[in-house]
Amino acid sequence: MDNRGKKYLLKEKQDFQSDLGIIKEEDIENGEIGSELKTHLDHTFKIIKPTVNDFIDLMDRRCSILVQKDIGAVLSHTGLGSGDRVVDAGTGAGAIALNFANVVGSEGKVYSYEIREDFTEVANKNIENFGLKNIEIKNKDIKEGIDEKDVDLIFLDLPKPYEIFEEVYDSLKLGGWVTVYAPYIDQAELAYRVAKKLKFHNIEIIEIFERGIEVKAQGTRPKTRMVGHTGYLVFARKL
Amino acid sequence: MDNRGKKYLLKEKQDFQSDLGIIKEEDIENGEIGSELKTHLDHTFKIIKPTVNDFIDLMDRRCSILVQKDIGAVLSHTGLGSGDRVVDAGTGAGAIALNFANVVGSEGKVYSYEIREDFTEVANKNIENFGLKNIEIKNKDIKEGIDEKDVDLIFLDLPKPYEIFEEVYDSLKLGGWVTVYAPYIDQAELAYRVAKKLKFHNIEIIEIFERGIEVKAQGTRPKTRMVGHTGYLVFARKL
Amino acid sequence: MDNRGKKYLLKEKQDFQSDLGIIKEEDIENGEIGSELKTHLDHTFKIIKPTVNDFIDLMDRRCSILVQKDIGAVLSHTGLGSGDRVVDAGTGAGAIALNFANVVGSEGKVYSYEIREDFTEVANKNIENFGLKNIEIKNKDIKEGIDEKDVDLIFLDLPKPYEIFEEVYDSLKLGGWVTVYAPYIDQAELAYRVAKKLKFHNIEIIEIFERGIEVKAQGTRPKTRMVGHTGYLVFARKL
Amino acid sequence: MDNRGKKYLLKEKQDFQSDLGIIKEEDIENGEIGSELKTHLDHTFKIIKPTVNDFIDLMDRRCSILVQKDIGAVLSHTGLGSGDRVVDAGTGAGAIALNFANVVGSEGKVYSYEIREDFTEVANKNIENFGLKNIEIKNKDIKEGIDEKDVDLIFLDLPKPYEIFEEVYDSLKLGGWVTVYAPYIDQAELAYRVAKKLKFHNIEIIEIFERGIEVKAQGTRPKTRMVGHTGYLVFARKL
């Protein structure tokens, strides 16, 4: 982080370069979390251990990623915890897999299915850079089968998630959740109806809004700009 | 869970009693997750391993607890993960501490401050029942001092959280977050202003709304009933 | 209105009776707007000229009525004004017709179609009681034809409003609006698609939320209770 | 309106000029509402009688104007109708005065106070162009006194509206409403508290949200962009 608050990712075995100057590779390696380094232009940078969100902000993001309000709702609604096993389909750049992996920890595991080879590569590089060992990216169409059993959470960010709900049911452990992210109401509705027909319980569609509040000298007010919609979340549980 | 979908908590070394009949203690002890037991009235019950949310729904809740939408926003905004250290003040029945403990896992730890002795007892019993070892409830006023250092997240559900922001700053590790839950806009605003005056960064006030959608034979529509407000969340970070 | 703020409707040629006592018919007739009357139990009542909202609150309401937030959106989006001509279908107890009539005034006119005879009677009685002369209730199915031409606004609160959109188009004047109130998203979507196929312009679906704020000694906060959904409003214009 | 749906205001005694060509003054004067005119470049234009919203979209708007969702809430909450008398302070370009005048009609009247001379001129020109006779713009600070009595609605879009609440009370008729538009929560709260101290009834603060829904080939979904906040509306009534 520079003294303006802007953050950067350090890459291994490279000098760090920015518009505020260069920091030599050896200085970085000698530095620790919290230590301050100076560039050749005499600007100060601080080394900070990134949270999963810091990392996702800075990593290679070739495709749109789920926003925090929706990730939070998935985490809290399903009660995902340390040690859990997660399957996620539609890896993209790996952001949601990183979020899940951050929660399930070294005793848990995230299996992430991505049909496109280029996305798989980006995701693999991102995960390697962040240093998490508990994610396995699979360059495979999840519609051809889910290899895992006894899964706590299956998260689907796919156009027609309901097509594999029978397989999903078989792969979930008792008490496990499937969660669907659906931008269109039609998808969410169909996911609801299919889950109802199968043996799922606690089926719900929800939508999350987030609004920021700004505090200024003149007074306090909600922010003018707000995201009106990202997607619906459909939850269903095997009981 | 009975065959109507209603859930119950099993207690150790006791027969299970319900309006659908009794299940003997020895039958329960011989049962496993997923096995079905019959009551003396021939009703079927299934044994399910509770998630943290299942447990919180059924535990002794003597005081109001944070709703899922807000817990989710705290988890995703701060990027809380497995292995993290959390301080929480205003334990109540221990629900939020359980949520944090579920995420930080056995390599992490939650320290929860509660000023009232009766709440401390309830929370301790709840945590013991759920079986998590990584929570320590402290029957102590957090305003007298925070014992922990190098904390990833300090969560404050107190009337005047900003009074201890200096101590909070000292206890946080670099990159750590303080989060305030504030029902009133005045509290949130003051927390924002105090955090601004101190050395905090990335200060934000947000509000989360959740709306359910119902799918019926006649069509699909948002639910009529919705919670209009629970509380504001104030985030600030030590950088 | 009594001294607790509760409002009552006066009926012609009758004594006024309440739990706070009786006021004689002759006293009421001698009273004016603003004058205070006493019951035989010595409680004070004030005579107030009701606004259209006061009246709707107190009138015979046998069926659900549109809420203010939605009525307001119809008024402001279509720019309805004094002197305009309105057709409304699905009269019910006449509330929305009263709202329109209140705006269009004596130089405008509201034609309200209601298929059920019992609702027609209720609506006629309500309108007579309020004293507006510019509403004509028609006990007739609007699907059998719209008698009026050159209409500024056609408001449809019907299950399948899009079935009569061609007729609606013919009855509207150039620049006139049709507005549909649709509880289900499927209805709103279909209305949108049909309007698009026909020659309508400026087609829009919107949803209005209203949230109250409460000011208390402890502080200010949005109200906990909020209506999550009433209906979608679909607007389309003949240009 | 041209054949692309774009609208223009016609000015008296002038040729009409656009990027699609010129229409001669005499052609315009011979045209009627609904007739089609051709430019010298052979493009077709249609003459349409503007609603108050059409006019406001096209008029000289030198300052920010209230959005439709808020205007609608004022109209429906106060039950403003044909024949009513309105005072509005903070005229700006005259948009809200035009909206009120459109509703109260020729039997009603709008008195609009504006402290700045340049805004007064703009507003006067706008009102003259639209052709409404029932608005009087006063280039005067409303804090120096409200000339009108027996008013149905006083609408205040001022920084400190509560400073004149006593005068407002005197000018309102029994049953009349004051409405305050306040961007900041602090203003709204103070208006609420002052109204409470004085003799006002039915005091309420509300906030209106509007969200659009989009219907596309792939499906239906709420629009991504949404306005998060415009202002709070405070209502209070003289009873």
PDB file of N, CA, C and O in Angstrom, chain A residues 76-115:
ATOM      1  N   SER A  76     -23.880 -16.734   5.214  1.00  0.00           N
ATOM      2  CA  SER A  76     -24.657 -16.724   6.453  1.00  0.00           C
ATOM      3  C   SER A  76     -25.899 -17.601   6.350  1.00  0.00           C
ATOM      4  O   SER A  76     -26.292 -18.243   7.318  1.00  0.00           O
ATOM      5  N   HIS A  77     -26.519 -17.657   5.190  1.00  0.00           N
ATOM      6  CA  HIS A  77     -27.743 -18.455   5.056  1.00  0.00           C
ATOM      7  C   HIS A  77     -27.447 -19.950   5.160  1.00  0.00           C
ATOM      8  O   HIS A  77     -28.220 -20.709   5.747  1.00  0.00           O
ATOM      9  N   THR A  78     -26.332 -20.366   4.591  1.00  0.00           N
ATOM     10  CA  THR A  78     -26.005 -21.798   4.610  1.00  0.00           C
ATOM     11  C   THR A  78     -25.198 -22.166   5.848  1.00  0.00           C
ATOM     12  O   THR A  78     -25.013 -23.351   6.124  1.00  0.00           O
ATOM     13  N   GLY A  79     -24.703 -21.187   6.580  1.00  0.00           N
ATOM     14  CA  GLY A  79     -23.903 -21.471   7.770  1.00  0.00           C
ATOM     15  C   GLY A  79     -22.585 -22.159   7.446  1.00  0.00           C
ATOM     16  O   GLY A  79     -22.077 -22.949   8.231  1.00  0.00           O
ATOM     17  N   LEU A  80     -22.029 -21.839   6.290  1.00  0.00           N
ATOM     18  CA  LEU A  80     -20.757 -22.456   5.885  1.00  0.00           C
ATOM     19  C   LEU A  80     -19.695 -22.188   6.945  1.00  0.00           C
ATOM     20  O   LEU A  80     -19.600 -21.080   7.473  1.00  0.00           O
ATOM     21  N   GLY A  81     -18.892 -23.210   7.240  1.00  0.00           N
ATOM     22  CA  GLY A  81     -17.907 -23.035   8.298  1.00  0.00           C
ATOM     23  C   GLY A  81     -16.606 -23.736   8.002  1.00  0.00           C
ATOM     24  O   GLY A  81     -16.459 -24.433   6.981  1.00  0.00           O
ATOM     25  N   SER A  82     -15.683 -23.527   8.883  1.00  0.00           N
ATOM     26  CA  SER A  82     -14.366 -24.140   8.798  1.00  0.00           C
ATOM     27  C   SER A  82     -14.505 -25.660   8.713  1.00  0.00           C
ATOM     28  O   SER A  82     -15.257 -26.262   9.479  1.00  0.00           O
ATOM     29  N   GLY A  83     -13.816 -26.270   7.754  1.00  0.00           N
ATOM     30  CA  GLY A  83     -13.849 -27.719   7.634  1.00  0.00           C
ATOM     31  C   GLY A  83     -14.868 -28.245   6.637  1.00  0.00           C
ATOM     32  O   GLY A  83     -14.890 -29.440   6.343  1.00  0.00           O
ATOM     33  N   ASP A  84     -15.718 -27.369   6.104  1.00  0.00           N
ATOM     34  CA  ASP A  84     -16.773 -27.809   5.179  1.00  0.00           C
ATOM     35  C   ASP A  84     -16.227 -28.102   3.782  1.00  0.00           C
ATOM     36  O   ASP A  84     -15.163 -27.627   3.397  1.00  0.00           O
ATOM     37  N   ARG A  85     -16.981 -28.890   3.045  1.00  0.00           N
ATOM     38  CA  ARG A  85     -16.641 -29.228   1.671  1.00  0.00           C
ATOM     39  C   ARG A  85     -17.620 -28.539   0.714  1.00  0.00           C
ATOM     40  O   ARG A  85     -18.830 -28.651   0.876  1.00  0.00           O
ATOM     41  N   VAL A  86     -17.081 -27.847  -0.291  1.00  0.00           N
ATOM     42  CA  VAL A  86     -17.900 -27.046  -1.197  1.00  0.00           C
ATOM     43  C   VAL A  86     -17.629 -27.433  -2.641  1.00  0.00           C
ATOM     44  O   VAL A  86     -16.479 -27.664  -3.016  1.00  0.00           O
ATOM     45  N   VAL A  87     -18.677 -27.512  -3.440  1.00  0.00           N
ATOM     46  CA  VAL A  87     -18.529 -27.604  -4.896  1.00  0.00           C
ATOM     47  C   VAL A  87     -19.067 -26.308  -5.480  1.00  0.00           C
ATOM     48  O   VAL A  87     -20.136 -25.852  -5.084  1.00  0.00           O
ATOM     49  N   ASP A  88     -18.311 -25.730  -6.396  1.00  0.00           N
ATOM     50  CA  ASP A  88     -18.801 -24.506  -7.034  1.00  0.00           C
ATOM     51  C   ASP A  88     -18.656 -24.640  -8.549  1.00  0.00           C
ATOM     52  O   ASP A  88     -17.653 -25.143  -9.031  1.00  0.00           O
ATOM     53  N   ALA A  89     -19.701 -24.248  -9.279  1.00  0.00           N
ATOM     54  CA  ALA A  89     -19.629 -24.395 -10.736  1.00  0.00           C
ATOM     55  C   ALA A  89     -19.778 -23.049 -11.409  1.00  0.00           C
ATOM     56  O   ALA A  89     -20.667 -22.272 -11.064  1.00  0.00           O
ATOM     57  N   GLY A  90     -18.908 -22.788 -12.381  1.00  0.00           N
ATOM     58  CA  GLY A  90     -18.791 -21.487 -12.996  1.00  0.00           C
ATOM     59  C   GLY A  90     -17.692 -20.717 -12.296  1.00  0.00           C
ATOM     60  O   GLY A  90     -17.910 -19.633 -11.749  1.00  0.00           O
ATOM     61  N   THR A  91     -16.492 -21.313 -12.274  1.00  0.00           N
ATOM     62  CA  THR A  91     -15.356 -20.763 -11.534  1.00  0.00           C
ATOM     63  C   THR A  91     -15.038 -19.318 -11.903  1.00  0.00           C
ATOM     64  O   THR A  91     -14.796 -18.486 -11.039  1.00  0.00           O
ATOM     65  N   GLY A  92     -15.056 -19.055 -13.222  1.00  0.00           N
ATOM     66  CA  GLY A  92     -14.620 -17.743 -13.693  1.00  0.00           C
ATOM     67  C   GLY A  92     -13.185 -17.508 -13.282  1.00  0.00           C
ATOM     68  O   GLY A  92     -12.329 -18.377 -13.437  1.00  0.00           O
ATOM     69  N   ALA A  93     -12.896 -16.345 -12.714  1.00  0.00           N
ATOM     70  CA  ALA A  93     -11.531 -16.043 -12.291  1.00  0.00           C
ATOM     71  C   ALA A  93     -11.205 -16.640 -10.921  1.00  0.00           C
ATOM     72  O   ALA A  93     -10.111 -16.451 -10.407  1.00  0.00           O
ATOM     73  N   GLY A  94     -12.173 -17.305 -10.318  1.00  0.00           N
ATOM     74  CA  GLY A  94     -11.911 -18.000  -9.058  1.00  0.00           C
ATOM     75  C   GLY A  94     -12.284 -17.216  -7.813  1.00  0.00           C
ATOM     76  O   GLY A  94     -11.993 -17.646  -6.698  1.00  0.00           O
ATOM     77  N   ALA A  95     -12.956 -16.097  -7.980  1.00  0.00           N
ATOM     78  CA  ALA A  95     -13.211 -15.239  -6.819  1.00  0.00           C
ATOM     79  C   ALA A  95     -14.089 -15.934  -5.773  1.00  0.00           C
ATOM     80  O   ALA A  95     -13.747 -15.961  -4.586  1.00  0.00           O
ATOM     81  N   ILE A  96     -15.205 -16.500  -6.209  1.00  0.00           N
ATOM     82  CA  ILE A  96     -16.099 -17.110  -5.219  1.00  0.00           C
ATOM     83  C   ILE A  96     -15.443 -18.343  -4.590  1.00  0.00           C
ATOM     84  O   ILE A  96     -15.604 -18.597  -3.391  1.00  0.00           O
ATOM     85  N   ALA A  97     -14.651 -19.064  -5.374  1.00  0.00           N
ATOM     86  CA  ALA A  97     -13.924 -20.219  -4.815  1.00  0.00           C
ATOM     87  C   ALA A  97     -12.951 -19.753  -3.732  1.00  0.00           C
ATOM     88  O   ALA A  97     -12.809 -20.400  -2.679  1.00  0.00           O
ATOM     89  N   LEU A  98     -12.285 -18.624  -3.970  1.00  0.00           N
ATOM     90  CA  LEU A  98     -11.385 -18.061  -2.963  1.00  0.00           C
ATOM     91  C   LEU A  98     -12.147 -17.683  -1.700  1.00  0.00           C
ATOM     92  O   LEU A  98     -11.685 -17.914  -0.583  1.00  0.00           O
ATOM     93  N   ASN A  99     -13.314 -17.084  -1.875  1.00  0.00           N
ATOM     94  CA  ASN A  99     -14.122 -16.737  -0.713  1.00  0.00           C
ATOM     95  C   ASN A  99     -14.501 -17.974   0.099  1.00  0.00           C
ATOM     96  O   ASN A  99     -14.423 -17.969   1.321  1.00  0.00           O
ATOM     97  N   PHE A 100     -14.940 -19.004  -0.587  1.00  0.00           N
ATOM     98  CA  PHE A 100     -15.320 -20.225   0.118  1.00  0.00           C
ATOM     99  C   PHE A 100     -14.091 -20.853   0.793  1.00  0.00           C
ATOM    100  O   PHE A 100     -14.149 -21.279   1.946  1.00  0.00           O
ATOM    101  N   ALA A 101     -12.990 -20.897   0.065  1.00  0.00           N
ATOM    102  CA  ALA A 101     -11.774 -21.532   0.591  1.00  0.00           C
ATOM    103  C   ALA A 101     -11.269 -20.798   1.828  1.00  0.00           C
ATOM    104  O   ALA A 101     -10.758 -21.407   2.768  1.00  0.00           O
ATOM    105  N   ASN A 102     -11.425 -19.492   1.817  1.00  0.00           N
ATOM    106  CA  ASN A 102     -11.026 -18.674   2.951  1.00  0.00           C
ATOM    107  C   ASN A 102     -11.798 -19.062   4.212  1.00  0.00           C
ATOM    108  O   ASN A 102     -11.275 -19.019   5.321  1.00  0.00           O
ATOM    109  N   VAL A 103     -13.054 -19.456   4.036  1.00  0.00           N
ATOM    110  CA  VAL A 103     -13.892 -19.833   5.174  1.00  0.00           C
ATOM    111  C   VAL A 103     -13.679 -21.298   5.575  1.00  0.00           C
ATOM    112  O   VAL A 103     -13.571 -21.609   6.758  1.00  0.00           O
ATOM    113  N   VAL A 104     -13.619 -22.206   4.615  1.00  0.00           N
ATOM    114  CA  VAL A 104     -13.571 -23.627   4.993  1.00  0.00           C
ATOM    115  C   VAL A 104     -12.196 -24.026   5.529  1.00  0.00           C
ATOM    116  O   VAL A 104     -12.074 -25.017   6.257  1.00  0.00           O
ATOM    117  N   GLY A 105     -11.164 -23.263   5.180  1.00  0.00           N
ATOM    118  CA  GLY A 105      -9.841 -23.467   5.773  1.00  0.00           C
ATOM    119  C   GLY A 105      -9.154 -24.749   5.349  1.00  0.00           C
ATOM    120  O   GLY A 105      -9.622 -25.450   4.442  1.00  0.00           O
ATOM    121  N   SER A 106      -8.067 -25.049   6.006  1.00  0.00           N
ATOM    122  CA  SER A 106      -7.223 -26.169   5.571  1.00  0.00           C
ATOM    123  C   SER A 106      -7.871 -27.519   5.848  1.00  0.00           C
ATOM    124  O   SER A 106      -7.517 -28.528   5.246  1.00  0.00           O
ATOM    125  N   GLU A 107      -8.857 -27.546   6.747  1.00  0.00           N
ATOM    126  CA  GLU A 107      -9.555 -28.818   6.991  1.00  0.00           C
ATOM    127  C   GLU A 107     -10.728 -29.016   6.039  1.00  0.00           C
ATOM    128  O   GLU A 107     -11.353 -30.072   6.018  1.00  0.00           O
ATOM    129  N   GLY A 108     -11.072 -27.963   5.282  1.00  0.00           N
ATOM    130  CA  GLY A 108     -12.153 -28.071   4.308  1.00  0.00           C
ATOM    131  C   GLY A 108     -11.590 -28.117   2.903  1.00  0.00           C
ATOM    132  O   GLY A 108     -10.372 -28.129   2.703  1.00  0.00           O
ATOM    133  N   LYS A 109     -12.464 -28.112   1.925  1.00  0.00           N
ATOM    134  CA  LYS A 109     -11.978 -28.180   0.538  1.00  0.00           C
ATOM    135  C   LYS A 109     -13.020 -27.584  -0.402  1.00  0.00           C
ATOM    136  O   LYS A 109     -14.226 -27.745  -0.193  1.00  0.00           O
ATOM    137  N   VAL A 110     -12.548 -26.904  -1.436  1.00  0.00           N
ATOM    138  CA  VAL A 110     -13.427 -26.358  -2.469  1.00  0.00           C
ATOM    139  C   VAL A 110     -13.072 -26.984  -3.809  1.00  0.00           C
ATOM    140  O   VAL A 110     -11.912 -26.975  -4.215  1.00  0.00           O
ATOM    141  N   TYR A 111     -14.069 -27.564  -4.479  1.00  0.00           N
ATOM    142  CA  TYR A 111     -13.910 -28.119  -5.823  1.00  0.00           C
ATOM    143  C   TYR A 111     -14.651 -27.194  -6.778  1.00  0.00           C
ATOM    144  O   TYR A 111     -15.849 -26.988  -6.631  1.00  0.00           O
ATOM    145  N   SER A 112     -13.952 -26.657  -7.757  1.00  0.00           N
ATOM    146  CA  SER A 112     -14.556 -25.627  -8.596  1.00  0.00           C
ATOM    147  C   SER A 112     -14.531 -26.050 -10.065  1.00  0.00           C
ATOM    148  O   SER A 112     -13.467 -26.302 -10.626  1.00  0.00           O
ATOM    149  N   TYR A 113     -15.729 -26.151 -10.675  1.00  0.00           N
ATOM    150  CA  TYR A 113     -15.861 -26.620 -12.059  1.00  0.00           C
ATOM    151  C   TYR A 113     -15.948 -25.436 -13.014  1.00  0.00           C
ATOM    152  O   TYR A 113     -16.775 -24.551 -12.840  1.00  0.00           O
ATOM    153  N   GLU A 114     -15.090 -25.480 -14.054  1.00  0.00           N
ATOM    154  CA  GLU A 114     -15.143 -24.419 -15.066  1.00  0.00           C
ATOM    155  C   GLU A 114     -14.999 -25.063 -16.438  1.00  0.00           C
ATOM    156  O   GLU A 114     -14.055 -25.793 -16.690  1.00  0.00           O
ATOM    157  N   ILE A 115     -15.910 -24.741 -17.314  1.00  0.00           N
ATOM    158  CA  ILE A 115     -15.940 -25.376 -18.639  1.00  0.00           C
ATOM    159  C   ILE A 115     -14.895 -24.749 -19.579  1.00  0.00           C
ATOM    160  O   ILE A 115     -14.324 -25.436 -20.420  1.00  0.00           O
TER     161      ILE A 115
END
